[in-house]
XYZ file of C-alpha atoms in Angstrom:
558
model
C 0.000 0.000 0.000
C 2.757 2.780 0.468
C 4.676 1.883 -2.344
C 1.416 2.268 -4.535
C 0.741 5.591 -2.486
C 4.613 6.522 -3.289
C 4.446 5.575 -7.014
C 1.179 7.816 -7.241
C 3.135 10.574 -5.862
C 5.993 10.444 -8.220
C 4.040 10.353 -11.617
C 1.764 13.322 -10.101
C 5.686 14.735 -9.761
C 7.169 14.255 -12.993
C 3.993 15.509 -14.682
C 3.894 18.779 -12.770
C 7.448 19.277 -14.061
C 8.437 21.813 -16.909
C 9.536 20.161 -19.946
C 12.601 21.609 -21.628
C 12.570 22.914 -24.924
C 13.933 20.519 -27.324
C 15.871 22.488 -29.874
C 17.196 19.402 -32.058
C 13.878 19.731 -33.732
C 13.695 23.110 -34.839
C 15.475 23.354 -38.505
C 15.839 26.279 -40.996
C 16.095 24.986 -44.103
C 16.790 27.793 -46.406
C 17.076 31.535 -47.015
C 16.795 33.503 -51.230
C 15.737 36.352 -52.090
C 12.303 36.602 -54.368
C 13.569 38.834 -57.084
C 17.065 39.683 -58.949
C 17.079 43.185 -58.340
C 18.573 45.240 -55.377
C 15.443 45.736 -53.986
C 13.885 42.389 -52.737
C 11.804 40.325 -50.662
C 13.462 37.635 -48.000
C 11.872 34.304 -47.885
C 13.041 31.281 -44.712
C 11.822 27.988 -44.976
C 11.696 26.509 -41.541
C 10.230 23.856 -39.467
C 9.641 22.567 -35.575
C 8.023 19.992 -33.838
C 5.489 22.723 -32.419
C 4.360 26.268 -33.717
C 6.995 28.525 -35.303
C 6.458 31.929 -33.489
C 9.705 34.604 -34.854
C 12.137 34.388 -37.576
C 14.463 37.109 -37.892
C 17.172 37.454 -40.289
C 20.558 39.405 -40.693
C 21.904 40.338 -44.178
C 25.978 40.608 -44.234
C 28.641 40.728 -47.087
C 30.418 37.507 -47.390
C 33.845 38.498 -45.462
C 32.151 41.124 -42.502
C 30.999 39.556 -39.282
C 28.092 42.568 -39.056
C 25.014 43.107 -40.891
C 24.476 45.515 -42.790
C 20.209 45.312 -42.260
C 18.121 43.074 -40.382
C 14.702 41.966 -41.238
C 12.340 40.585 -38.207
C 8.772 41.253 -40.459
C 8.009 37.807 -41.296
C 4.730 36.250 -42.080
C 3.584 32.585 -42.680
C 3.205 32.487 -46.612
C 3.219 28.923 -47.118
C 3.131 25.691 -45.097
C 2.230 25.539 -42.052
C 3.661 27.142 -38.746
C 5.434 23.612 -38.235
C 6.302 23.616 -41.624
C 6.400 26.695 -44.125
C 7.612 29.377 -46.078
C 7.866 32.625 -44.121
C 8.707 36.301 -45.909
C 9.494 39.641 -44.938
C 6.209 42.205 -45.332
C 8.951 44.780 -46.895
C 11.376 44.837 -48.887
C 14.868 45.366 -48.341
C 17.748 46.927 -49.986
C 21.119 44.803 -51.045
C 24.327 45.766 -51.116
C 26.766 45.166 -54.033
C 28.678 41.651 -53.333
C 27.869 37.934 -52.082
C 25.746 38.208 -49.269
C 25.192 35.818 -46.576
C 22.111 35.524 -44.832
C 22.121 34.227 -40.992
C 18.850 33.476 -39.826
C 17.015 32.615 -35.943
C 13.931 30.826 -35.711
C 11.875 30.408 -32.282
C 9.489 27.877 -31.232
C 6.422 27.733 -29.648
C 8.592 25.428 -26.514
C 11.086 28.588 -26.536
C 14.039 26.702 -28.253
C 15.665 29.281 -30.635
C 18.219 28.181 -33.161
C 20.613 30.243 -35.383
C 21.905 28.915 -38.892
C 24.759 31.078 -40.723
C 24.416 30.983 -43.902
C 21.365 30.074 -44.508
C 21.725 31.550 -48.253
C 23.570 33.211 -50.159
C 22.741 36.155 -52.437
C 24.923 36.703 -54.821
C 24.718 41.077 -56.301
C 28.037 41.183 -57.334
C 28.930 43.982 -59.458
C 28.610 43.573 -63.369
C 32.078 44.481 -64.701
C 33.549 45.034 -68.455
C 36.003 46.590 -70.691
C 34.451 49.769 -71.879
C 37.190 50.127 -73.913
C 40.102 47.859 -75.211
C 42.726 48.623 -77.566
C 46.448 46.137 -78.418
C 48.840 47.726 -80.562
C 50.680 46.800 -83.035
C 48.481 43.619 -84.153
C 51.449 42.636 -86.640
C 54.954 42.106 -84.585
C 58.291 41.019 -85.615
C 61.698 39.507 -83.760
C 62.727 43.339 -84.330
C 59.539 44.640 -82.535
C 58.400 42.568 -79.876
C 56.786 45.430 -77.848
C 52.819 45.207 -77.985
C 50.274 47.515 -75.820
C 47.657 46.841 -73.655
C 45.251 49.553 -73.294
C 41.501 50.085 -71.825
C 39.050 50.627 -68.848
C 37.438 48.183 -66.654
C 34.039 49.699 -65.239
C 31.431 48.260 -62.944
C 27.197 49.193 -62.914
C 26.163 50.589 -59.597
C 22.738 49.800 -58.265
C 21.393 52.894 -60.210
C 22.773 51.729 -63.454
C 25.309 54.020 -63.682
C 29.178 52.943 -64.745
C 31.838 53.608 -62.933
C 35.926 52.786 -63.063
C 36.984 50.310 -61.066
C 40.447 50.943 -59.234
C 43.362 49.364 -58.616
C 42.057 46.021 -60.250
C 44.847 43.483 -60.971
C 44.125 42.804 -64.631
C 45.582 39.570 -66.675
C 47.216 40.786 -70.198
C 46.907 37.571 -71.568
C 47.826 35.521 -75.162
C 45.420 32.420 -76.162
C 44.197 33.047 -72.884
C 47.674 32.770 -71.237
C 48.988 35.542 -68.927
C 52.154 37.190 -70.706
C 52.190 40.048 -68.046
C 49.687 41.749 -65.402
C 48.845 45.622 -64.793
C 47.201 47.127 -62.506
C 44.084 49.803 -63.375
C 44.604 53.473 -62.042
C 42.041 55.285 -60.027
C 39.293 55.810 -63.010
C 39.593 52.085 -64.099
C 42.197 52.538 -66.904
C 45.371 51.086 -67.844
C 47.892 50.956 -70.651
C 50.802 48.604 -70.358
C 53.373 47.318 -72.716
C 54.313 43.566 -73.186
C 57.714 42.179 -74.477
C 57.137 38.931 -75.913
C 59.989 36.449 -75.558
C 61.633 33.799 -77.615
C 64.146 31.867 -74.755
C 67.163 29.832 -75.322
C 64.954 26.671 -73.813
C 62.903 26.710 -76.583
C 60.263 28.381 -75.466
C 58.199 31.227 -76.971
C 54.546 33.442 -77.239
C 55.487 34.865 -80.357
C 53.158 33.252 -82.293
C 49.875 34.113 -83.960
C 47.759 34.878 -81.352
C 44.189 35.924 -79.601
C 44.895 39.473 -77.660
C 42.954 40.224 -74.547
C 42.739 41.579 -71.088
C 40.943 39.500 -68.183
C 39.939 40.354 -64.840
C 39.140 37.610 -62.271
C 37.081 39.577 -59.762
C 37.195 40.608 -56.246
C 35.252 40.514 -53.235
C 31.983 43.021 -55.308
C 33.043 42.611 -58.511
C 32.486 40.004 -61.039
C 34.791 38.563 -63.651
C 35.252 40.332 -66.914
C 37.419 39.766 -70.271
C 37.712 42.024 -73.139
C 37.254 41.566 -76.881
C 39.975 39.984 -78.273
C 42.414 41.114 -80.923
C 44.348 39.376 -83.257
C 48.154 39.020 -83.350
C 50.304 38.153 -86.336
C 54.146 37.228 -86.229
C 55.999 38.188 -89.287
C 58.278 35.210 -89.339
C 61.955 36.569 -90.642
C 63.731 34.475 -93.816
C 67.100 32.698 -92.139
C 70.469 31.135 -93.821
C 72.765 28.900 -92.150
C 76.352 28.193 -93.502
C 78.294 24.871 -92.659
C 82.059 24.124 -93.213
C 84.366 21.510 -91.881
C 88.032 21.622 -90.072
C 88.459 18.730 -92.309
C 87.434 15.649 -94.759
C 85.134 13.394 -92.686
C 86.702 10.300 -94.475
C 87.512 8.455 -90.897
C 84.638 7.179 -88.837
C 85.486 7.584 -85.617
C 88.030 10.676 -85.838
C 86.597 14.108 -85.144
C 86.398 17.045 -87.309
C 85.342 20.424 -86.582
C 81.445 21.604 -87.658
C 81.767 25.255 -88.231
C 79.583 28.423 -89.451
C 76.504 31.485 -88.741
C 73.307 31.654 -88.664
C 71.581 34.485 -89.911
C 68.532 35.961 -90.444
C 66.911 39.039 -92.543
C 65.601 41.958 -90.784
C 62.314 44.146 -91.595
C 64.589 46.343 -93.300
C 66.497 43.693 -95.603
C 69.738 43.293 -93.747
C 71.459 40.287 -92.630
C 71.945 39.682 -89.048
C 73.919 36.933 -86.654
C 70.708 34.975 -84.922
C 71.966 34.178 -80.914
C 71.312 31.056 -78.308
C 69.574 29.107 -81.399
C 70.328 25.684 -81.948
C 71.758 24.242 -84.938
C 71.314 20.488 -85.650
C 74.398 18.538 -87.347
C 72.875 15.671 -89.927
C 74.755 13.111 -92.008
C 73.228 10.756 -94.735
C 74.926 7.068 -95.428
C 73.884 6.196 -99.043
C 74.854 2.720 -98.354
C 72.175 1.982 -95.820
C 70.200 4.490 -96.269
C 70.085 5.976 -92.807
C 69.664 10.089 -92.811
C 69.855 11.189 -88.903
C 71.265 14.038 -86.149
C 74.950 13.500 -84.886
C 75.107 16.737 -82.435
C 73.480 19.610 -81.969
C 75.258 23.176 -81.894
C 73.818 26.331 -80.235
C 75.069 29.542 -82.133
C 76.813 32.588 -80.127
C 75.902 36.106 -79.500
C 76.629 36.812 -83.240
C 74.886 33.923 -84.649
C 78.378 31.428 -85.197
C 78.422 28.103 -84.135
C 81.267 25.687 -83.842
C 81.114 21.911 -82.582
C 83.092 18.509 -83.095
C 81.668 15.864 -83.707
C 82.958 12.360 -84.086
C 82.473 11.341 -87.837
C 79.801 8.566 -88.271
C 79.468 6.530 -91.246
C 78.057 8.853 -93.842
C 78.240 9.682 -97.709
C 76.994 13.327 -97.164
C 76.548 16.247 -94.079
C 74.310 18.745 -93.305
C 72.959 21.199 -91.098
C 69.232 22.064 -90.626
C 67.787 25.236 -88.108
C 64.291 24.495 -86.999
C 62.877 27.688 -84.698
C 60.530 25.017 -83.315
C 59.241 26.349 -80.101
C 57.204 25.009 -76.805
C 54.051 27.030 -76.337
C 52.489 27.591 -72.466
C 49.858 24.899 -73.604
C 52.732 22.584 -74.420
C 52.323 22.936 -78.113
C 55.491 22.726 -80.397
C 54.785 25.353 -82.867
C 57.330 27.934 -85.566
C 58.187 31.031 -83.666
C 59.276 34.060 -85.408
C 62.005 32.747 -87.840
C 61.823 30.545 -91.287
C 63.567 27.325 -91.433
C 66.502 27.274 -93.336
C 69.188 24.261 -94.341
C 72.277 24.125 -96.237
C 74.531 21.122 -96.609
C 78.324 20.741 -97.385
C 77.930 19.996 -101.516
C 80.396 17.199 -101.770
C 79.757 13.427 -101.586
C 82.758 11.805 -99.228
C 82.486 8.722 -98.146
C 83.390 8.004 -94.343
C 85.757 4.545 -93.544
C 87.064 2.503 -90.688
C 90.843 3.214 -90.152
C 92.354 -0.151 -89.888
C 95.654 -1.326 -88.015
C 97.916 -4.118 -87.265
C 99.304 -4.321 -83.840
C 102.091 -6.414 -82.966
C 103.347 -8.082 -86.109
C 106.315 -10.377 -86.260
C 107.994 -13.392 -87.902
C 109.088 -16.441 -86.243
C 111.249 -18.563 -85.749
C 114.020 -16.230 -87.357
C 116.603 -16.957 -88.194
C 114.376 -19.627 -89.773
C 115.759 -23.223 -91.662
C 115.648 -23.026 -95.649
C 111.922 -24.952 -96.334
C 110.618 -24.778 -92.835
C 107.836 -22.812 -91.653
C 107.544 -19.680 -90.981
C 104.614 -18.061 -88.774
C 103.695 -14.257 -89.388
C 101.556 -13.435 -86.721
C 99.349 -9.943 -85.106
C 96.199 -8.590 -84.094
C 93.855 -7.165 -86.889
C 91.890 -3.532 -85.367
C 89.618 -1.210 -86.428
C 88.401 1.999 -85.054
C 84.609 2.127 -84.189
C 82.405 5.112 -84.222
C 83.010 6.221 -80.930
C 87.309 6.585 -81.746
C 88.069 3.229 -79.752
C 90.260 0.752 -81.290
C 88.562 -2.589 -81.055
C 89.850 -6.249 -82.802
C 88.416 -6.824 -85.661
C 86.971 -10.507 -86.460
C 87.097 -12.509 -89.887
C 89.429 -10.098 -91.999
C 90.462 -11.558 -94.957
C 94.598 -10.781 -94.311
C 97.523 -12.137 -96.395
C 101.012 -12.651 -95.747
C 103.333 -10.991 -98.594
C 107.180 -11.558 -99.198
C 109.686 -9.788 -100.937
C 113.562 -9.829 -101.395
C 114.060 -6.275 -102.376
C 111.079 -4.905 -100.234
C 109.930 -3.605 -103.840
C 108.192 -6.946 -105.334
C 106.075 -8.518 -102.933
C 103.753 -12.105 -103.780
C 101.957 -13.668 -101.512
C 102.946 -16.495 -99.110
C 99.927 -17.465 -97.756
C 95.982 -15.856 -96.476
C 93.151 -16.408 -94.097
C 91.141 -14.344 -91.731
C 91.487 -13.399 -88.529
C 90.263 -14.960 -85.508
C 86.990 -14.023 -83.167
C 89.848 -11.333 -80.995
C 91.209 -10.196 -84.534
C 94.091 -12.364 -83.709
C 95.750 -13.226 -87.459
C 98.335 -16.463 -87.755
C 99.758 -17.482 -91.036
C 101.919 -20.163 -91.968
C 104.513 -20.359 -94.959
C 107.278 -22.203 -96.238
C 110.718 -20.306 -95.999
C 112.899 -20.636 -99.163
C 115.213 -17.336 -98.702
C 116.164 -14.256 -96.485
C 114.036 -11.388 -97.025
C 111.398 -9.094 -95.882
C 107.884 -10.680 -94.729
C 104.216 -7.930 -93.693
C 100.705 -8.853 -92.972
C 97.936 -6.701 -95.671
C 94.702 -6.820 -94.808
C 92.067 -6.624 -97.633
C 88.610 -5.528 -96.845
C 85.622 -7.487 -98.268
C 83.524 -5.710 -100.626
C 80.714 -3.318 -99.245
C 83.136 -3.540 -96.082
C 83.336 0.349 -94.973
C 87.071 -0.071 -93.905
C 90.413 0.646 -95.468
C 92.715 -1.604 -96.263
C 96.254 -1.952 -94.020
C 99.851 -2.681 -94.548
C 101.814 -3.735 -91.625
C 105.658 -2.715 -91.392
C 108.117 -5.479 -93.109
C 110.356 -7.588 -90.966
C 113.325 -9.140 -92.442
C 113.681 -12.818 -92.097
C 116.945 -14.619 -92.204
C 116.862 -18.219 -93.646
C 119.563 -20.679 -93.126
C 120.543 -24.426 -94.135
C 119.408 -26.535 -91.774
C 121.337 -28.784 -89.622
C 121.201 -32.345 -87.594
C 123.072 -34.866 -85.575
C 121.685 -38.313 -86.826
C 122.912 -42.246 -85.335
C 124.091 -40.554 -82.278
C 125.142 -43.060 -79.967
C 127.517 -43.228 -76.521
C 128.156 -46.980 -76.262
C 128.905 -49.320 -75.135
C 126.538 -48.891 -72.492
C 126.308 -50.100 -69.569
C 129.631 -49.487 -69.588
C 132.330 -50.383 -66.564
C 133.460 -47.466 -64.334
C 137.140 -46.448 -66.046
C 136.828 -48.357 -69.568
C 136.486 -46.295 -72.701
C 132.632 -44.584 -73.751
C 133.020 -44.022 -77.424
C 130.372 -41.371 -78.424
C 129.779 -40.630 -81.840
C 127.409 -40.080 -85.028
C 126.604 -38.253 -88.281
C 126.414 -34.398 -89.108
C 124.058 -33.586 -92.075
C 123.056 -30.617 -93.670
C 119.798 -29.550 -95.509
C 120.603 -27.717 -99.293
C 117.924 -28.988 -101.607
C 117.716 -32.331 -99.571
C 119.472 -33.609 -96.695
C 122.762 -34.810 -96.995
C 126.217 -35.603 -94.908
C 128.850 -32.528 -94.168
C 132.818 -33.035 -93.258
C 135.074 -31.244 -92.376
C 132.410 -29.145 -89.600
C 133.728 -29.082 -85.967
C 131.363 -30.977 -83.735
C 130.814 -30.335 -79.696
C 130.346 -32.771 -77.194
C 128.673 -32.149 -73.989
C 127.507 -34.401 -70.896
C 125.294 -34.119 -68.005
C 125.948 -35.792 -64.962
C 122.565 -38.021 -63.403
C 120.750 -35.123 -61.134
C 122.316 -32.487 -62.569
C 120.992 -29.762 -65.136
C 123.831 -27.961 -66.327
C 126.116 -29.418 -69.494
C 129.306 -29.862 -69.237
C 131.867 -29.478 -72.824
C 133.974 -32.555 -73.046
C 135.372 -31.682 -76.059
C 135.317 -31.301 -80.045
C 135.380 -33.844 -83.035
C 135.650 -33.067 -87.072
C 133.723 -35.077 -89.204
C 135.359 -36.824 -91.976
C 134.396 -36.743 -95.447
C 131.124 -38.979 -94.697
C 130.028 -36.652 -92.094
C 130.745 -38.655 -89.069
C 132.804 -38.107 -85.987
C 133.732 -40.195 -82.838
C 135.477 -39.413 -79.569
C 136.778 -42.332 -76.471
C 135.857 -40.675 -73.278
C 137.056 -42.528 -69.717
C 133.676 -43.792 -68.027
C 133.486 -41.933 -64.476
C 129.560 -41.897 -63.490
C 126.500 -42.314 -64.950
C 125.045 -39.609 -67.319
C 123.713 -38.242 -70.795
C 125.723 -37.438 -73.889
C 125.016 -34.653 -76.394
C 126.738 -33.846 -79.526
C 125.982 -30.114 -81.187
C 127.162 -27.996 -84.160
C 126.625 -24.373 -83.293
C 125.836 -23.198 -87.208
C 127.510 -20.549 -89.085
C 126.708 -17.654 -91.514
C 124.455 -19.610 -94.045
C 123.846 -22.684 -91.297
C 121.347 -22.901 -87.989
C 122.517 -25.453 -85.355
C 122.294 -28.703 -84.779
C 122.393 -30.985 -81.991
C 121.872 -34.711 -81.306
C 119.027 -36.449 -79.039
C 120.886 -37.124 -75.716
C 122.065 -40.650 -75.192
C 122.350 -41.565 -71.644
C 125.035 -44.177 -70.370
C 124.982 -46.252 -67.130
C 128.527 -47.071 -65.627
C 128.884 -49.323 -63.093
């Protein structure tokens, strides 16, 4: 019973209780203005949970914090008062810009809410060139000096125009900026605009669409003036080309020299600066037709650059005032193309080399072989020496150095590496010539001569050191047969013949002593047996004679 009593008491409580107003329900939606004119009606839609009872609203420009009027005359003119359009009874007046309009509503429950911003009227002033002038619409690399000239006014609520000052204005080219002025206190401005051709290639002397923007301010609205056209006179331009020498060697450098010029308004020739000149060579052979370098002329228009000869048949030079555009266009600036190339045909070749020749053996035997031997190189584009693979190469002789034939060809290895192989049948002078293959761009090479010396040969045959074994202190007879090699091989007496032995363990030879042959050649010599060894018999050769020696014939005394 008391806790219904109790629960009685507390509902009686909480209904006797002031609700608070609940403000999360009260919305403005929207603020405009009914007509376009300075003079206009307000209009709010709101709406609440219960009855709508004030709306007030305060009319600012944009960037102020203050209002410049306030309207509180609002009536219901649509909707409902949960739910409607509200306007002002009167009009008000507008000033010029973007105005903001912050707006209260109140509820029936007391809950008031504020929304800045509620709309935005926009009575910006209506701006435009009442005049615009650009001078001279027809410009040249000689006069590159245009002017901008005009007034930028603004209608005031009354209609009436009026300068706008100090207005930042855009002097523009195809709608690109090439400089900015600023309008004096009665809205007018004259300015003058170089236009530019830079060493980076880029350039607004072109044909182009004159005119004079402003972007606005804080009461003003945009505004661009009628445009005028611009024309470039583009100037006629020669270009001369000589060389420090014939480009006959691919891979040497020569020197690319001469001036460009162009023709002024009044028909004189002039040096053209900071332009670049592009170096191009043709190669009738394969048909390619390309740049090699590219020179940039001096403050009187000369240019002078080395460039490392390529393969070619013919050279030229072309000048081509391309030029980059603010848009990124490549477009001709204000000069003619021009082109002029050297006249002659010359055709361009690898320099060729052999490195390291030489003949061996020499003194070389009379019909033996002799090996004349090298590396093959040629010079590349770039000036390196590199080996050159598969040249066809032949190895000449001569007696007098006057008459050559040749001995023997073949081509050179993968490393240019060249090896060639003949018979020797006299003294005389020996070089390597290498012979380029046709269509090969190379020239041919002649190594230096090396003279040869060829001999008879000589040999020991039936050399023998017997008896063997042999008993420490008897006699070792050592003996055998000295030939010689004319037009076949035959015996020789009368020739002094050396003996030599080597002790077992030992390296070094020791002379025993010396034996003539008779008149079949041979030769023997008793020796006292001391220790175990090997025996060698040699000739040592003479003028028209190489040596000779014996195999070793080793001997075991016990």
């Amino acid at each position: 019973m008391i806790a219904l009593v109790l629960g009685i008491a507390l509902a009686a409580l909480l209904v006797s209780i002031p609700r608070p107003a609940l403000a999360g329900s009260l919305t403005v939606r929207s603020a405009a203005a009914t007509t376009s004119g300075w003079s206009t009606q307000i209009e709010v839609r709101a709406a609440s949970d219960s009855d709508i009872t004030k709306i007030t609203a305060r009319l600012r420009l944009g960037d102020t914090a203050d209002p410049f009027t306030t309207a509180e005359d609002f009536e219901l003119v649509s909707g409902t008062v949960t739910d409607g359009v509200w306007r002002t009874a009167q009009p008000v007046t507008l000033e010029m810009g973007v105005i903001h309009v912050d707006v209260d509503a109140t509820d029936a429950s007391g809950a008031t809410v504020t929304r800045k911003a509620a709309g935005i009227i926009d009575r910006l002033g209506e701006t435009r060139f009442s005049e615009f002038t650009f001078s001279p619409s027809t410009v040249d690399i000689d006069h590159d000096t245009v002017t901008y000239a005009g007034r930028l006014v603004f209608e005031d609520r009354d209609g009436n125009e009026h300068g706008i000052p100090d207005a930042r204005l855009c002097l523009a080219l195809n709608s690109a900026c090439a400089d900015y002025t600023t309008t004096d206190p009665d809205g007018r401005f004259s300015s003058p605009v170089r236009l530019y051709v830079r060493p980076d290639h880029r350039t607004n002397m072109v044909d182009s669409d004159a005119s004079a923007a402003y972007h606005g301010a804080r009461l003003y609205r945009p505004a661009e003036s009628p445009r005028s056209r611009l024309k470039v006179l583009r100037q006629e331009t020669r270009v001369s080309m000589s060389l420090s020498s014939r480009p006959e060697i691919i891979g040497d450098t020569v020197q690319v020299t001469g001036r460009l010029e162009r023709k002024t308004a009044e028909g004189q020739w002039t040096g053209v600066s900071n332009q670049d000149v592009d170096i191009y060579t043709y190669d009738s052979q394969t048909g390619y037709h390309g740049p090699v370098e590219t020179a940039r002329t001096g403050s009187d228009g000369s240019y002078s650059q080395p460039v490392l000869v390529p393969q070619a048949t013919q050279w030229m030079v072309y000048f081509r005032p391309e030029y980059l555009t603010w848009d990124s266009r490549w477009v001709f600036g204000p000069y003619l193309p021009s082109s002029q190339g050297l006249g002659e045909v010359i055709y361009s070749h690898h320099r060729t080399s052999i490195r390291g020749f030489k003949i061996s053996p020499n003194p070389v035997g009379k019909g033996a072989q002799i090996t004349g031997s090298g590396l093959l190189t040629i010079q590349d584009t770039t000036g390196a020496e590199v080996p050159l693979a598969n040249g066809r190469v032949e190895l000449h002789f001569s007696r007098d150095r006057k008459n050559w034939s040749v001995a023997a060809e073949g081509r050179s290895g993968a490393k240019g590496q060249v090896s060639l192989r003949a018979t020797a049948g006299s003294s005389g002078y020996w070089r390597l010539n290498y012979l380029p293959d046709y269509g090969d761009r190379d020239l041919g090479f002649v190594s230096a001569s090396v003279y040869a010396t060829v001999k008879y040969r000589t040999t020991i045959s039936s050399f023998n050191a017997a008896p063997e074994p042999v008993r420490k202190g008897a006699t070792i007879t050592v003996g055998g047969t000295l030939k010689r090699y004319v037009s076949s091989w035959g015996s020789w007496s009368g020739q002094w013949v050396y003996l030599y032995f080597q002790p077992r363990g030992s390296s070094t030879w020791t002379y025993m002593a010396v034996a003539k042959t008779d008149r079949y050649g041979k030769f023997r010599k008793g020796f006292k047996a001391s220790r175990d060894g090997t025996w060698m018999a040699k000739y040592k050769g003479g003028t028209s004679y190489l040596p000779g020696s014996s195999a070793g014939d080793y001997v075991d005394v016990r």
